[in-house]
XYZ file of C-alpha atoms in Angstrom:
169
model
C 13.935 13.460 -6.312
C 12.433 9.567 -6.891
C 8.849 9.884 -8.288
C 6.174 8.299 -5.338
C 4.942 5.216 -6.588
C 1.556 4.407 -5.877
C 0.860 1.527 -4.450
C -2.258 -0.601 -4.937
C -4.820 -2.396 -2.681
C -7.442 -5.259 -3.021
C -10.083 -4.572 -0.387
C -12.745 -8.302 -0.229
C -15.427 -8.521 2.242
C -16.417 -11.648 3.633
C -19.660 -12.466 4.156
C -22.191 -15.158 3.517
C -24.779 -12.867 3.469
C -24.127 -10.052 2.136
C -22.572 -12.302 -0.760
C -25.803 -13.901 -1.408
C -27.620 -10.422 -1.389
C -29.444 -10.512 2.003
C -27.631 -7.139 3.123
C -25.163 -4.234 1.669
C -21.642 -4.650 2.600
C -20.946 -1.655 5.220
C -17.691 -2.239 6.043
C -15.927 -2.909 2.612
C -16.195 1.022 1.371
C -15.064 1.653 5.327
C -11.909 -0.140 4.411
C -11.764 1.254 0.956
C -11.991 4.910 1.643
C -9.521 4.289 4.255
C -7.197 2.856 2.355
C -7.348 5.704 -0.356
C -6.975 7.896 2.742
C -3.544 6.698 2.878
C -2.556 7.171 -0.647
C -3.414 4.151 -2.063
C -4.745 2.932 -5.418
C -7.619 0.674 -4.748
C -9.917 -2.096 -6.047
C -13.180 -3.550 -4.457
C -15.000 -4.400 -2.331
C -14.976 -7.689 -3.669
C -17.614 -9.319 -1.613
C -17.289 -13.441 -1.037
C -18.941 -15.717 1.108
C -16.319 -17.531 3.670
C -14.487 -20.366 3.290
C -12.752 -21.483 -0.250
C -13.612 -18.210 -2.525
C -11.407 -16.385 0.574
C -8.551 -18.494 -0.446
C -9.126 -18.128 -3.643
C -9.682 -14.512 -3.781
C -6.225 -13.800 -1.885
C -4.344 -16.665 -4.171
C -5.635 -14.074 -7.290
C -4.754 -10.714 -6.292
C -1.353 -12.116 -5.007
C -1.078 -13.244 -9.044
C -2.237 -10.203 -9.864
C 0.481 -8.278 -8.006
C -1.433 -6.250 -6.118
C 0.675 -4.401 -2.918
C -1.825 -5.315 0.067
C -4.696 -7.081 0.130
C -7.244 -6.388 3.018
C -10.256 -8.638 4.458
C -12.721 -7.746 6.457
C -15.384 -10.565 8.092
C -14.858 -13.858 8.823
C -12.506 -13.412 11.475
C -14.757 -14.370 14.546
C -15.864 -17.949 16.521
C -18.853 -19.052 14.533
C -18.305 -21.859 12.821
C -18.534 -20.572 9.424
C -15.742 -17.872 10.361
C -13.151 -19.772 8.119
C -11.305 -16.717 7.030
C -8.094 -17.078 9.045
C -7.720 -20.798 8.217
C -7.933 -19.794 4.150
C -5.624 -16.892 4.634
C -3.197 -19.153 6.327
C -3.394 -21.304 3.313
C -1.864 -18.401 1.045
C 0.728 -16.767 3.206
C 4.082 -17.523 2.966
C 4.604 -16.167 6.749
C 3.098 -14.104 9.167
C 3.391 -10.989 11.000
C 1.684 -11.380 13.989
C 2.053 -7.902 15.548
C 0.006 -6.301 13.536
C -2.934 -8.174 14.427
C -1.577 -8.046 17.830
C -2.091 -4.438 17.454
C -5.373 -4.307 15.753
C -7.147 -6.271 18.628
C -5.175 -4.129 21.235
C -6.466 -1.605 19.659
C -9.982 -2.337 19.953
C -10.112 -3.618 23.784
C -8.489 0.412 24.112
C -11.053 1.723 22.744
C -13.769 -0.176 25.261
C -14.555 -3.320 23.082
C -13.023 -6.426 24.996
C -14.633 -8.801 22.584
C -11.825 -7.157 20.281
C -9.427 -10.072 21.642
C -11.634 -12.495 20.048
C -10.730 -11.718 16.638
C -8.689 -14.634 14.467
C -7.427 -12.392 12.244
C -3.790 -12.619 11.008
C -1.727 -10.781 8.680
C 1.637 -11.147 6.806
C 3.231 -11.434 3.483
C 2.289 -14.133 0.373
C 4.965 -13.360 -2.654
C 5.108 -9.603 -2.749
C 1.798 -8.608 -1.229
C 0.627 -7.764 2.893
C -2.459 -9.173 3.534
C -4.081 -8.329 6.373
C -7.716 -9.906 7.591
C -9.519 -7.133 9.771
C -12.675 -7.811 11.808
C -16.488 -7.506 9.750
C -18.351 -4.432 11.353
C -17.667 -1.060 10.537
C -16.416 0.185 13.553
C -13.488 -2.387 13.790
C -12.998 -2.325 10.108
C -12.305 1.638 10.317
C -10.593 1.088 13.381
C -8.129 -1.150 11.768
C -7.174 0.566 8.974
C -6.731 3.325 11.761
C -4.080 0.946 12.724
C -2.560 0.165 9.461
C -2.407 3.679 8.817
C 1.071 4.117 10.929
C 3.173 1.387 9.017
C 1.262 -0.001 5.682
C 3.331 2.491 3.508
C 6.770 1.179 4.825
C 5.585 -2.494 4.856
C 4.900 -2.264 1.400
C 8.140 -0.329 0.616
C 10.019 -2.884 2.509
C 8.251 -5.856 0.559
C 9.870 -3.818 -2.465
C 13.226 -3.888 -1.406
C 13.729 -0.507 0.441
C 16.119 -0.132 3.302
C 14.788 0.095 6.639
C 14.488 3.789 7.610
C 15.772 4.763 11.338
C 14.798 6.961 13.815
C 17.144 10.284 14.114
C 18.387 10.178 10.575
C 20.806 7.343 11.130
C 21.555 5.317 8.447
């Protein structure tokens, strides 16, 4: 029987303020425990104000090999919401269903305002990244989300076969 692997996770929170100390970050450890919920080996919060240090944040864990890399803030309308246009920047291409899903998600669960979230996700060398929105609630609702595929997404980004419903090959 193959050993399991496991896999490892960045989590970096995005906020101008808690970054410069005004506030704790709530939602990072949201997204952290989550994430070790599901098996995962995991780093952070790293917490960095929007804009640039989001790029460059994602640019070094994809160096650093890490499996998924998760934001949360920085995904709204405000102006200083930059975080999709930096994660754009790093990706080499998308998956849009899965935040597709994530703001689905959230209007289910009596938040319309969830379709106002920016956030994207797909895959930059070998790691998922995956922007989710800055308040608790949505950040533990979207690793909710996550929690039905992020395994196989990061098993596919390491070459495994796609696995099929009813045992078929």
């Amino acid at each position: 029987m193959a050993e399991r692997v496991q896999r490892s996770a960045l989590v970096v929170t995005v906020s101008n303020r808690a970054s410069a100390g005004v506030y704790a970050d709530d939602s990072g450890p949201v997204v952290v425990d989550g994430l070790r919920g599901l098996g995962f080996s995991v780093d952070g919060p790293v917490v960095v104000p929007d804009g640039d240090p989001v790029e460059e944040a994602l640019r070094d864990a994809v160096a650093a090999g890490y499996d998924v890399v998760v934001t949360n803030g920085g995904t709204g309308l405000s102006p200083l919401d930059l975080t999709p246009e930096r994660t754009r920047r790093v990706l080499d291409y998308d998956v849009p269903g899965v935040p597709e899903a994530i703001r689905a998600a959230g209007v289910a669960k009596g938040v319309p305002a969830a379709v106002l979230s920016r956030g994207l996700a797909g895959v930059a060398g070998r790691t998922f990244v995956v922007n989710l929105p800055g308040s608790p609630g949505a950040a533990r609702d979207g690793v909710q989300v996550l929690s039905g595929f992020l395994a196989h997404a990061v098993e596919q980004l390491h070459g495994a076969d796609h696995r099929r419903a009813g045992g078929n090959p």
